[in-house]
PDB file of N, CA and C in Angstrom:
ATOM      1  N   VAL A   1     257.898 -37.408 191.410  1.00 88.00           N
ATOM      2  CA  VAL A   1     258.911 -37.493 191.458  1.00 88.00           C
ATOM      3  C   VAL A   1     259.674 -38.927 191.452  1.00 88.00           C
ATOM      4  N   SER A   2     260.581 -39.286 190.541  1.00 91.00           N
ATOM      5  CA  SER A   2     261.116 -40.648 190.433  1.00 91.00           C
ATOM      6  C   SER A   2     262.589 -40.476 190.583  1.00 91.00           C
ATOM      7  N   ALA A   3     263.006 -41.696 190.892  1.00 86.00           N
ATOM      8  CA  ALA A   3     264.466 -41.799 191.130  1.00 86.00           C
ATOM      9  C   ALA A   3     264.971 -43.238 190.729  1.00 86.00           C
ATOM     10  N   GLN A   4     266.178 -43.221 190.455  1.00 87.00           N
ATOM     11  CA  GLN A   4     266.756 -44.680 190.273  1.00 87.00           C
ATOM     12  C   GLN A   4     267.869 -44.933 190.721  1.00 87.00           C
ATOM     13  N   CYS A   5     268.082 -46.022 191.409  1.00 82.00           N
ATOM     14  CA  CYS A   5     269.107 -46.481 192.123  1.00 82.00           C
ATOM     15  C   CYS A   5     269.922 -47.569 191.653  1.00 82.00           C
ATOM     16  N   VAL A   6     271.039 -47.643 191.575  1.00 81.00           N
ATOM     17  CA  VAL A   6     271.718 -48.667 190.965  1.00 81.00           C
ATOM     18  C   VAL A   6     272.556 -49.329 192.271  1.00 81.00           C
ATOM     19  N   LEU A   7     272.299 -50.703 192.367  1.00 82.00           N
ATOM     20  CA  LEU A   7     272.927 -51.426 193.457  1.00 82.00           C
ATOM     21  C   LEU A   7     274.083 -52.118 193.049  1.00 82.00           C
ATOM     22  N   ARG A   8     275.224 -51.977 193.400  1.00 79.00           N
ATOM     23  CA  ARG A   8     276.454 -52.772 192.909  1.00 79.00           C
ATOM     24  C   ARG A   8     277.240 -53.518 194.058  1.00 79.00           C
ATOM     25  N   VAL A   9     277.059 -54.886 194.036  1.00 86.00           N
ATOM     26  CA  VAL A   9     277.400 -55.758 194.985  1.00 86.00           C
ATOM     27  C   VAL A   9     278.805 -56.258 194.703  1.00 86.00           C
ATOM     28  N   LEU A  10     279.954 -55.776 195.662  1.00 84.00           N
ATOM     29  CA  LEU A  10     281.208 -56.164 195.290  1.00 84.00           C
ATOM     30  C   LEU A  10     281.679 -56.982 196.568  1.00 84.00           C
ATOM     31  N   ILE A  11     282.292 -58.183 196.093  1.00 91.00           N
ATOM     32  CA  ILE A  11     282.976 -58.887 197.175  1.00 91.00           C
ATOM     33  C   ILE A  11     284.431 -58.230 197.302  1.00 91.00           C
ATOM     34  N   ILE A  12     284.767 -57.883 198.536  1.00 93.00           N
ATOM     35  CA  ILE A  12     286.160 -57.334 198.814  1.00 93.00           C
ATOM     36  C   ILE A  12     287.057 -58.411 199.200  1.00 93.00           C
ATOM     37  N   THR A  13     288.004 -58.675 198.254  1.00 93.00           N
ATOM     38  CA  THR A  13     289.157 -59.902 198.642  1.00 93.00           C
ATOM     39  C   THR A  13     290.342 -59.326 199.330  1.00 93.00           C
ATOM     40  N   GLU A  14     291.062 -60.124 200.158  1.00 96.00           N
ATOM     41  CA  GLU A  14     292.144 -59.720 200.803  1.00 96.00           C
ATOM     42  C   GLU A  14     293.229 -59.235 199.933  1.00 96.00           C
ATOM     43  N   GLU A  15     293.229 -59.440 198.754  1.00 96.00           N
ATOM     44  CA  GLU A  15     294.295 -58.806 197.739  1.00 96.00           C
ATOM     45  C   GLU A  15     293.745 -57.498 197.566  1.00 96.00           C
ATOM     46  N   MET A  16     292.412 -57.256 197.214  1.00 96.00           N
ATOM     47  CA  MET A  16     291.853 -55.885 197.206  1.00 96.00           C
ATOM     48  C   MET A  16     292.162 -54.973 198.370  1.00 96.00           C
ATOM     49  N   LEU A  17     292.030 -55.525 199.410  1.00 96.00           N
ATOM     50  CA  LEU A  17     292.257 -54.552 200.727  1.00 96.00           C
ATOM     51  C   LEU A  17     293.708 -54.426 200.837  1.00 96.00           C
ATOM     52  N   SER A  18     294.596 -55.328 200.732  1.00 97.00           N
ATOM     53  CA  SER A  18     295.987 -55.176 200.708  1.00 97.00           C
ATOM     54  C   SER A  18     296.711 -54.290 199.558  1.00 97.00           C
ATOM     55  N   SER A  19     296.005 -54.114 198.526  1.00 98.00           N
ATOM     56  CA  SER A  19     296.340 -53.185 197.466  1.00 98.00           C
ATOM     57  C   SER A  19     295.684 -51.938 197.332  1.00 98.00           C
ATOM     58  N   SER A  20     294.802 -51.635 198.287  1.00 98.00           N
ATOM     59  CA  SER A  20     294.105 -50.440 198.366  1.00 98.00           C
ATOM     60  C   SER A  20     294.597 -49.273 199.062  1.00 98.00           C
ATOM     61  N   ILE A  21     294.234 -47.961 198.531  1.00 98.00           N
ATOM     62  CA  ILE A  21     294.601 -46.742 199.182  1.00 98.00           C
ATOM     63  C   ILE A  21     293.500 -45.791 199.799  1.00 98.00           C
ATOM     64  N   THR A  22     293.558 -45.051 200.694  1.00 96.00           N
ATOM     65  CA  THR A  22     292.649 -44.329 200.920  1.00 96.00           C
ATOM     66  C   THR A  22     292.942 -42.691 200.992  1.00 96.00           C
ATOM     67  N   VAL A  23     292.225 -41.958 200.021  1.00 94.00           N
ATOM     68  CA  VAL A  23     292.394 -40.570 199.929  1.00 94.00           C
ATOM     69  C   VAL A  23     291.457 -39.818 200.602  1.00 94.00           C
ATOM     70  N   ARG A  24     292.010 -38.462 201.131  1.00 92.00           N
ATOM     71  CA  ARG A  24     291.168 -37.757 201.939  1.00 92.00           C
ATOM     72  C   ARG A  24     290.939 -36.664 200.747  1.00 92.00           C
ATOM     73  N   LEU A  25     289.654 -36.303 200.858  1.00 91.00           N
ATOM     74  CA  LEU A  25     288.897 -35.217 200.120  1.00 91.00           C
ATOM     75  C   LEU A  25     288.543 -34.115 200.996  1.00 91.00           C
ATOM     76  N   GLN A  26     289.243 -32.957 200.866  1.00 89.00           N
ATOM     77  CA  GLN A  26     288.863 -31.964 201.696  1.00 89.00           C
ATOM     78  C   GLN A  26     287.484 -31.133 201.295  1.00 89.00           C
ATOM     79  N   ASN A  27     286.834 -30.763 202.150  1.00 90.00           N
ATOM     80  CA  ASN A  27     285.540 -30.058 202.081  1.00 90.00           C
ATOM     81  C   ASN A  27     284.333 -30.815 201.237  1.00 90.00           C
ATOM     82  N   MET A  28     284.383 -32.053 201.520  1.00 90.00           N
ATOM     83  CA  MET A  28     283.410 -32.973 200.701  1.00 90.00           C
ATOM     84  C   MET A  28     282.632 -33.816 201.836  1.00 90.00           C
ATOM     85  N   SER A  29     281.317 -33.953 201.434  1.00 91.00           N
ATOM     86  CA  SER A  29     280.298 -34.752 202.247  1.00 91.00           C
ATOM     87  C   SER A  29     280.100 -36.032 201.420  1.00 91.00           C
ATOM     88  N   GLN A  30     279.551 -36.945 202.186  1.00 93.00           N
ATOM     89  CA  GLN A  30     279.282 -38.203 201.533  1.00 93.00           C
ATOM     90  C   GLN A  30     278.411 -37.928 200.285  1.00 93.00           C
ATOM     91  N   GLU A  31     277.181 -37.242 200.565  1.00 92.00           N
ATOM     92  CA  GLU A  31     276.240 -37.088 199.709  1.00 92.00           C
ATOM     93  C   GLU A  31     276.654 -36.442 198.370  1.00 92.00           C
ATOM     94  N   HIS A  32     277.543 -35.412 198.651  1.00 91.00           N
ATOM     95  CA  HIS A  32     278.093 -34.867 197.484  1.00 91.00           C
ATOM     96  C   HIS A  32     278.879 -35.499 196.626  1.00 91.00           C
ATOM     97  N   PHE A  33     279.880 -36.534 197.369  1.00 93.00           N
ATOM     98  CA  PHE A  33     280.867 -37.388 196.721  1.00 93.00           C
ATOM     99  C   PHE A  33     280.000 -38.434 195.826  1.00 93.00           C
ATOM    100  N   LEU A  34     279.041 -38.977 196.607  1.00 89.00           N
ATOM    101  CA  LEU A  34     278.163 -40.115 195.831  1.00 89.00           C
ATOM    102  C   LEU A  34     277.377 -39.649 194.738  1.00 89.00           C
ATOM    103  N   SER A  35     276.834 -38.510 194.991  1.00 83.00           N
ATOM    104  CA  SER A  35     276.107 -38.014 193.733  1.00 83.00           C
ATOM    105  C   SER A  35     276.244 -36.697 193.746  1.00 83.00           C
ATOM    106  N   PRO A  36     276.875 -36.016 192.794  1.00 79.00           N
ATOM    107  CA  PRO A  36     277.443 -36.737 191.521  1.00 79.00           C
ATOM    108  C   PRO A  36     278.787 -36.840 191.371  1.00 79.00           C
ATOM    109  N   LEU A  37     279.553 -36.889 192.262  1.00 91.00           N
ATOM    110  CA  LEU A  37     281.153 -36.680 191.897  1.00 91.00           C
ATOM    111  C   LEU A  37     281.670 -38.397 191.851  1.00 91.00           C
ATOM    112  N   LEU A  38     280.959 -39.350 192.343  1.00 93.00           N
ATOM    113  CA  LEU A  38     281.342 -40.845 192.231  1.00 93.00           C
ATOM    114  C   LEU A  38     281.813 -41.163 190.703  1.00 93.00           C
ATOM    115  N   THR A  39     280.962 -41.098 189.800  1.00 93.00           N
ATOM    116  CA  THR A  39     281.059 -41.295 188.591  1.00 93.00           C
ATOM    117  C   THR A  39     282.384 -40.553 188.020  1.00 93.00           C
ATOM    118  N   HIS A  40     282.619 -39.263 188.167  1.00 93.00           N
ATOM    119  CA  HIS A  40     283.654 -38.578 187.843  1.00 93.00           C
ATOM    120  C   HIS A  40     284.852 -38.835 188.375  1.00 93.00           C
ATOM    121  N   PHE A  41     284.999 -39.203 189.646  1.00 95.00           N
ATOM    122  CA  PHE A  41     286.059 -39.626 190.465  1.00 95.00           C
ATOM    123  C   PHE A  41     286.583 -41.078 189.925  1.00 95.00           C
ATOM    124  N   LEU A  42     285.804 -41.942 189.408  1.00 95.00           N
ATOM    125  CA  LEU A  42     285.988 -43.367 188.777  1.00 95.00           C
ATOM    126  C   LEU A  42     286.559 -43.022 187.514  1.00 95.00           C
ATOM    127  N   GLU A  43     285.992 -42.097 186.731  1.00 94.00           N
ATOM    128  CA  GLU A  43     286.686 -41.866 185.409  1.00 94.00           C
ATOM    129  C   GLU A  43     288.143 -40.967 185.608  1.00 94.00           C
ATOM    130  N   GLY A  44     287.977 -40.262 186.577  1.00 94.00           N
ATOM    131  CA  GLY A  44     289.478 -39.562 186.748  1.00 94.00           C
ATOM    132  C   GLY A  44     290.346 -40.643 187.156  1.00 94.00           C
ATOM    133  N   VAL A  45     290.237 -41.329 187.966  1.00 96.00           N
ATOM    134  CA  VAL A  45     291.365 -42.300 188.617  1.00 96.00           C
ATOM    135  C   VAL A  45     291.537 -43.329 187.556  1.00 96.00           C
ATOM    136  N   SER A  46     290.525 -43.692 186.610  1.00 96.00           N
ATOM    137  CA  SER A  46     290.766 -44.826 185.638  1.00 96.00           C
ATOM    138  C   SER A  46     291.502 -44.063 184.474  1.00 96.00           C
ATOM    139  N   ALA A  47     291.372 -42.792 184.230  1.00 94.00           N
ATOM    140  CA  ALA A  47     292.207 -42.140 183.387  1.00 94.00           C
ATOM    141  C   ALA A  47     293.620 -41.919 183.596  1.00 94.00           C
ATOM    142  N   VAL A  48     293.805 -41.680 184.988  1.00 95.00           N
ATOM    143  CA  VAL A  48     295.208 -41.443 185.434  1.00 95.00           C
ATOM    144  C   VAL A  48     296.072 -42.661 185.291  1.00 95.00           C
ATOM    145  N   LEU A  49     295.139 -43.923 185.526  1.00 96.00           N
ATOM    146  CA  LEU A  49     295.753 -45.186 185.798  1.00 96.00           C
ATOM    147  C   LEU A  49     295.805 -45.890 184.354  1.00 96.00           C
ATOM    148  N   SER A  50     295.273 -45.425 183.403  1.00 95.00           N
ATOM    149  CA  SER A  50     295.073 -46.034 182.062  1.00 95.00           C
ATOM    150  C   SER A  50     294.358 -47.520 182.252  1.00 95.00           C
ATOM    151  N   VAL A  51     293.369 -47.482 182.985  1.00 96.00           N
ATOM    152  CA  VAL A  51     292.296 -48.617 183.251  1.00 96.00           C
ATOM    153  C   VAL A  51     291.044 -48.235 182.818  1.00 96.00           C
ATOM    154  N   SER A  52     290.081 -49.236 182.954  1.00 96.00           N
ATOM    155  CA  SER A  52     288.721 -49.025 182.664  1.00 96.00           C
ATOM    156  C   SER A  52     288.121 -48.386 184.116  1.00 96.00           C
ATOM    157  N   PRO A  53     287.188 -47.596 183.994  1.00 96.00           N
ATOM    158  CA  PRO A  53     286.329 -47.250 185.236  1.00 96.00           C
ATOM    159  C   PRO A  53     285.872 -48.542 185.956  1.00 96.00           C
ATOM    160  N   ASP A  54     285.393 -49.486 185.201  1.00 94.00           N
ATOM    161  CA  ASP A  54     285.076 -50.778 185.835  1.00 94.00           C
ATOM    162  C   ASP A  54     285.999 -51.493 186.514  1.00 94.00           C
ATOM    163  N   ASP A  55     287.264 -51.102 186.307  1.00 96.00           N
ATOM    164  CA  ASP A  55     288.292 -51.559 187.214  1.00 96.00           C
ATOM    165  C   ASP A  55     288.958 -50.962 188.370  1.00 96.00           C
ATOM    166  N   VAL A  56     288.261 -49.925 188.857  1.00 97.00           N
ATOM    167  CA  VAL A  56     288.432 -49.089 189.904  1.00 97.00           C
ATOM    168  C   VAL A  56     287.441 -49.287 191.032  1.00 97.00           C
ATOM    169  N   PHE A  57     287.670 -49.815 192.055  1.00 96.00           N
ATOM    170  CA  PHE A  57     286.517 -50.425 192.966  1.00 96.00           C
ATOM    171  C   PHE A  57     286.570 -49.545 194.332  1.00 96.00           C
ATOM    172  N   VAL A  58     285.569 -48.700 194.411  1.00 95.00           N
ATOM    173  CA  VAL A  58     285.511 -47.916 195.625  1.00 95.00           C
ATOM    174  C   VAL A  58     284.704 -48.666 196.637  1.00 95.00           C
ATOM    175  N   PHE A  59     285.069 -49.162 197.794  1.00 94.00           N
ATOM    176  CA  PHE A  59     284.418 -49.952 198.714  1.00 94.00           C
ATOM    177  C   PHE A  59     284.310 -49.211 200.277  1.00 94.00           C
ATOM    178  N   ASN A  60     284.730 -48.034 200.411  1.00 95.00           N
ATOM    179  CA  ASN A  60     284.705 -47.370 201.604  1.00 95.00           C
ATOM    180  C   ASN A  60     284.477 -45.707 201.498  1.00 95.00           C
ATOM    181  N   VAL A  61     283.462 -44.993 201.834  1.00 96.00           N
ATOM    182  CA  VAL A  61     283.330 -43.710 201.725  1.00 96.00           C
ATOM    183  C   VAL A  61     282.795 -43.284 203.041  1.00 96.00           C
ATOM    184  N   GLN A  62     283.562 -42.542 203.973  1.00 96.00           N
ATOM    185  CA  GLN A  62     283.169 -42.237 205.089  1.00 96.00           C
ATOM    186  C   GLN A  62     283.695 -40.870 205.516  1.00 96.00           C
ATOM    187  N   PRO A  63     283.146 -40.009 206.694  1.00 95.00           N
ATOM    188  CA  PRO A  63     283.546 -38.857 207.095  1.00 95.00           C
ATOM    189  C   PRO A  63     284.839 -39.256 207.866  1.00 95.00           C
ATOM    190  N   ASP A  64     285.800 -38.257 208.055  1.00 92.00           N
ATOM    191  CA  ASP A  64     286.833 -38.538 208.864  1.00 92.00           C
ATOM    192  C   ASP A  64     286.720 -38.215 210.251  1.00 92.00           C
ATOM    193  N   ALA A  65     286.730 -39.209 211.152  1.00 86.00           N
ATOM    194  CA  ALA A  65     286.342 -38.968 212.533  1.00 86.00           C
ATOM    195  C   ALA A  65     286.996 -37.846 213.307  1.00 86.00           C
ATOM    196  N   ASP A  66     288.012 -37.591 212.889  1.00 87.00           N
ATOM    197  CA  ASP A  66     289.021 -36.651 213.608  1.00 87.00           C
ATOM    198  C   ASP A  66     289.203 -35.314 212.973  1.00 87.00           C
ATOM    199  N   ALA A  67     288.774 -35.299 211.609  1.00 80.00           N
ATOM    200  CA  ALA A  67     288.841 -33.942 210.888  1.00 80.00           C
ATOM    201  C   ALA A  67     287.476 -33.706 210.312  1.00 80.00           C
ATOM    202  N   GLY A  68     287.106 -32.377 210.714  1.00 79.00           N
ATOM    203  CA  GLY A  68     285.834 -32.011 209.851  1.00 79.00           C
ATOM    204  C   GLY A  68     285.861 -31.727 208.484  1.00 79.00           C
ATOM    205  N   LYS A  69     284.641 -32.009 207.750  1.00 87.00           N
ATOM    206  CA  LYS A  69     284.725 -31.731 206.372  1.00 87.00           C
ATOM    207  C   LYS A  69     285.869 -32.414 205.570  1.00 87.00           C
ATOM    208  N   VAL A  70     286.093 -33.573 206.130  1.00 92.00           N
ATOM    209  CA  VAL A  70     287.276 -34.386 205.253  1.00 92.00           C
ATOM    210  C   VAL A  70     286.520 -35.659 205.002  1.00 92.00           C
ATOM    211  N   LEU A  71     286.419 -36.344 203.727  1.00 94.00           N
ATOM    212  CA  LEU A  71     285.657 -37.536 203.341  1.00 94.00           C
ATOM    213  C   LEU A  71     286.861 -38.651 203.111  1.00 94.00           C
ATOM    214  N   ASN A  72     287.096 -39.495 203.612  1.00 96.00           N
ATOM    215  CA  ASN A  72     287.971 -40.734 203.285  1.00 96.00           C
ATOM    216  C   ASN A  72     287.249 -41.674 202.362  1.00 96.00           C
ATOM    217  N   VAL A  73     287.988 -41.901 201.132  1.00 96.00           N
ATOM    218  CA  VAL A  73     287.481 -42.788 200.157  1.00 96.00           C
ATOM    219  C   VAL A  73     288.738 -43.734 199.684  1.00 96.00           C
ATOM    220  N   SER A  74     288.309 -45.147 200.271  1.00 97.00           N
ATOM    221  CA  SER A  74     289.024 -46.153 199.963  1.00 97.00           C
ATOM    222  C   SER A  74     288.706 -46.783 198.755  1.00 97.00           C
ATOM    223  N   PHE A  75     289.979 -47.331 198.016  1.00 98.00           N
ATOM    224  CA  PHE A  75     289.602 -48.039 196.455  1.00 98.00           C
ATOM    225  C   PHE A  75     290.874 -48.785 196.410  1.00 98.00           C
ATOM    226  N   SER A  76     290.703 -49.665 195.362  1.00 98.00           N
ATOM    227  CA  SER A  76     291.735 -50.394 194.714  1.00 98.00           C
ATOM    228  C   SER A  76     291.518 -50.285 193.181  1.00 98.00           C
ATOM    229  N   ALA A  77     292.487 -50.847 192.485  1.00 98.00           N
ATOM    230  CA  ALA A  77     292.284 -50.647 191.082  1.00 98.00           C
ATOM    231  C   ALA A  77     292.832 -51.882 190.517  1.00 98.00           C
ATOM    232  N   ALA A  78     292.305 -52.448 189.595  1.00 97.00           N
ATOM    233  CA  ALA A  78     292.632 -53.875 188.803  1.00 97.00           C
ATOM    234  C   ALA A  78     293.571 -53.551 187.714  1.00 97.00           C
ATOM    235  N   LEU A  79     294.684 -54.389 187.483  1.00 95.00           N
ATOM    236  CA  LEU A  79     295.525 -54.429 186.459  1.00 95.00           C
ATOM    237  C   LEU A  79     294.911 -55.427 185.415  1.00 95.00           C
ATOM    238  N   PRO A  80     295.286 -55.261 184.179  1.00 89.00           N
ATOM    239  CA  PRO A  80     294.983 -56.492 183.271  1.00 89.00           C
ATOM    240  C   PRO A  80     295.198 -57.728 183.717  1.00 89.00           C
ATOM    241  N   GLY A  81     294.525 -58.794 183.656  1.00 90.00           N
ATOM    242  CA  GLY A  81     295.165 -60.074 184.113  1.00 90.00           C
ATOM    243  C   GLY A  81     294.596 -60.592 185.372  1.00 90.00           C
ATOM    244  N   GLY A  82     293.834 -59.547 185.868  1.00 86.00           N
ATOM    245  CA  GLY A  82     293.257 -59.988 187.227  1.00 86.00           C
ATOM    246  C   GLY A  82     294.215 -59.606 188.683  1.00 86.00           C
ATOM    247  N   GLN A  83     295.287 -59.139 188.455  1.00 94.00           N
ATOM    248  CA  GLN A  83     296.041 -58.516 189.381  1.00 94.00           C
ATOM    249  C   GLN A  83     295.528 -57.102 189.874  1.00 94.00           C
ATOM    250  N   PHE A  84     296.200 -56.609 191.041  1.00 97.00           N
ATOM    251  CA  PHE A  84     295.824 -55.207 191.344  1.00 97.00           C
ATOM    252  C   PHE A  84     297.071 -54.513 191.607  1.00 97.00           C
ATOM    253  N   PHE A  85     296.861 -53.248 191.335  1.00 97.00           N
ATOM    254  CA  PHE A  85     297.799 -52.350 191.503  1.00 97.00           C
ATOM    255  C   PHE A  85     298.452 -52.143 192.816  1.00 97.00           C
ATOM    256  N   PRO A  86     299.697 -52.314 193.056  1.00 98.00           N
ATOM    257  CA  PRO A  86     300.065 -52.432 194.457  1.00 98.00           C
ATOM    258  C   PRO A  86     299.789 -50.768 195.062  1.00 98.00           C
ATOM    259  N   SER A  87     299.496 -50.867 196.375  1.00 97.00           N
ATOM    260  CA  SER A  87     299.053 -49.681 196.872  1.00 97.00           C
ATOM    261  C   SER A  87     300.194 -48.488 196.702  1.00 97.00           C
ATOM    262  N   GLU A  88     301.493 -48.720 196.486  1.00 98.00           N
ATOM    263  CA  GLU A  88     302.344 -47.832 196.445  1.00 98.00           C
ATOM    264  C   GLU A  88     302.397 -47.129 195.150  1.00 98.00           C
ATOM    265  N   ALA A  89     302.203 -48.188 194.094  1.00 96.00           N
ATOM    266  CA  ALA A  89     301.979 -47.620 192.774  1.00 96.00           C
ATOM    267  C   ALA A  89     300.715 -46.649 192.617  1.00 96.00           C
ATOM    268  N   LEU A  90     299.699 -47.028 193.300  1.00 97.00           N
ATOM    269  CA  LEU A  90     298.424 -46.326 193.321  1.00 97.00           C
ATOM    270  C   LEU A  90     298.764 -44.842 193.817  1.00 97.00           C
ATOM    271  N   GLU A  91     299.383 -44.832 195.003  1.00 96.00           N
ATOM    272  CA  GLU A  91     299.608 -43.410 195.834  1.00 96.00           C
ATOM    273  C   GLU A  91     300.651 -42.790 194.832  1.00 96.00           C
ATOM    274  N   GLU A  92     301.672 -43.232 194.190  1.00 97.00           N
ATOM    275  CA  GLU A  92     302.578 -42.521 193.603  1.00 97.00           C
ATOM    276  C   GLU A  92     301.869 -41.947 192.006  1.00 97.00           C
ATOM    277  N   GLN A  93     301.123 -42.695 191.308  1.00 96.00           N
ATOM    278  CA  GLN A  93     300.518 -42.374 190.337  1.00 96.00           C
ATOM    279  C   GLN A  93     299.485 -41.138 190.627  1.00 96.00           C
ATOM    280  N   LEU A  94     298.799 -41.374 191.551  1.00 95.00           N
ATOM    281  CA  LEU A  94     297.735 -40.246 192.022  1.00 95.00           C
ATOM    282  C   LEU A  94     298.236 -38.991 192.432  1.00 95.00           C
ATOM    283  N   TYR A  95     299.362 -39.066 193.178  1.00 95.00           N
ATOM    284  CA  TYR A  95     300.089 -37.917 193.634  1.00 95.00           C
ATOM    285  C   TYR A  95     300.728 -37.145 192.542  1.00 95.00           C
ATOM    286  N   LEU A  96     301.465 -37.787 191.598  1.00 96.00           N
ATOM    287  CA  LEU A  96     302.018 -37.440 190.441  1.00 96.00           C
ATOM    288  C   LEU A  96     301.012 -36.560 189.420  1.00 96.00           C
ATOM    289  N   ASN A  97     299.823 -37.405 189.371  1.00 94.00           N
ATOM    290  CA  ASN A  97     298.848 -36.643 188.575  1.00 94.00           C
ATOM    291  C   ASN A  97     297.653 -35.962 189.381  1.00 94.00           C
ATOM    292  N   ARG A  98     297.894 -35.457 190.499  1.00 91.00           N
ATOM    293  CA  ARG A  98     296.940 -34.709 191.277  1.00 91.00           C
ATOM    294  C   ARG A  98     296.109 -33.691 190.359  1.00 91.00           C
ATOM    295  N   PRO A  99     297.003 -32.834 189.831  1.00 92.00           N
ATOM    296  CA  PRO A  99     296.034 -31.631 188.957  1.00 92.00           C
ATOM    297  C   PRO A  99     295.046 -32.291 187.896  1.00 92.00           C
ATOM    298  N   ARG A 100     295.563 -33.257 187.372  1.00 90.00           N
ATOM    299  CA  ARG A 100     294.798 -33.893 186.031  1.00 90.00           C
ATOM    300  C   ARG A 100     293.840 -34.506 186.897  1.00 90.00           C
ATOM    301  N   LEU A 101     293.866 -35.388 188.016  1.00 89.00           N
ATOM    302  CA  LEU A 101     292.863 -36.227 188.672  1.00 89.00           C
ATOM    303  C   LEU A 101     291.687 -35.145 189.168  1.00 89.00           C
ATOM    304  N   ASN A 102     292.088 -33.838 189.749  1.00 86.00           N
ATOM    305  CA  ASN A 102     291.304 -33.019 190.335  1.00 86.00           C
ATOM    306  C   ASN A 102     290.451 -32.330 189.109  1.00 86.00           C
ATOM    307  N   ALA A 103     290.964 -32.126 187.913  1.00 88.00           N
ATOM    308  CA  ALA A 103     290.211 -31.655 186.874  1.00 88.00           C
ATOM    309  C   ALA A 103     289.295 -32.751 186.247  1.00 88.00           C
ATOM    310  N   LEU A 104     289.834 -33.933 186.021  1.00 83.00           N
ATOM    311  CA  LEU A 104     289.046 -35.127 185.550  1.00 83.00           C
ATOM    312  C   LEU A 104     287.930 -35.188 186.469  1.00 83.00           C
ATOM    313  N   ALA A 105     287.995 -35.348 187.827  1.00 82.00           N
ATOM    314  CA  ALA A 105     286.950 -35.681 188.654  1.00 82.00           C
ATOM    315  C   ALA A 105     286.197 -34.488 189.133  1.00 82.00           C
ATOM    316  N   HIS A 106     286.348 -33.392 188.290  1.00 75.00           N
ATOM    317  CA  HIS A 106     285.544 -32.130 188.836  1.00 75.00           C
ATOM    318  C   HIS A 106     285.661 -32.075 190.348  1.00 75.00           C
ATOM    319  N   MET A 107     286.575 -32.036 190.947  1.00 69.00           N
ATOM    320  CA  MET A 107     286.801 -31.957 192.314  1.00 69.00           C
ATOM    321  C   MET A 107     287.284 -30.335 192.760  1.00 69.00           C
ATOM    322  N   GLU A 108     287.704 -29.567 191.722  1.00 59.00           N
ATOM    323  CA  GLU A 108     288.095 -28.318 192.169  1.00 59.00           C
ATOM    324  C   GLU A 108     287.155 -27.322 191.692  1.00 59.00           C
TER     325      GLU A 108
END
């Protein structure tokens, strides 16, 4: 048995935190999200926002403490030029494009 591990170190800035959102994924475990859905999630979010998957930064993935089988995923997304999408814009774009995001991220 062999395995491959990719370690990605990301320094979280204050701007990234203030421009981030947390989505709640129903019936999702950390293990299932991180492998294999993380790549699909990044590709889906990047397609909805029209940015590269490398510009979507997931920095927290943890089960909701108050709700069973709910996974909280926190992330921010960079705009061209080094700025970040405001959290309100992220919320709006993802909300308006939920069906597309679910299909692209293979979450349905």
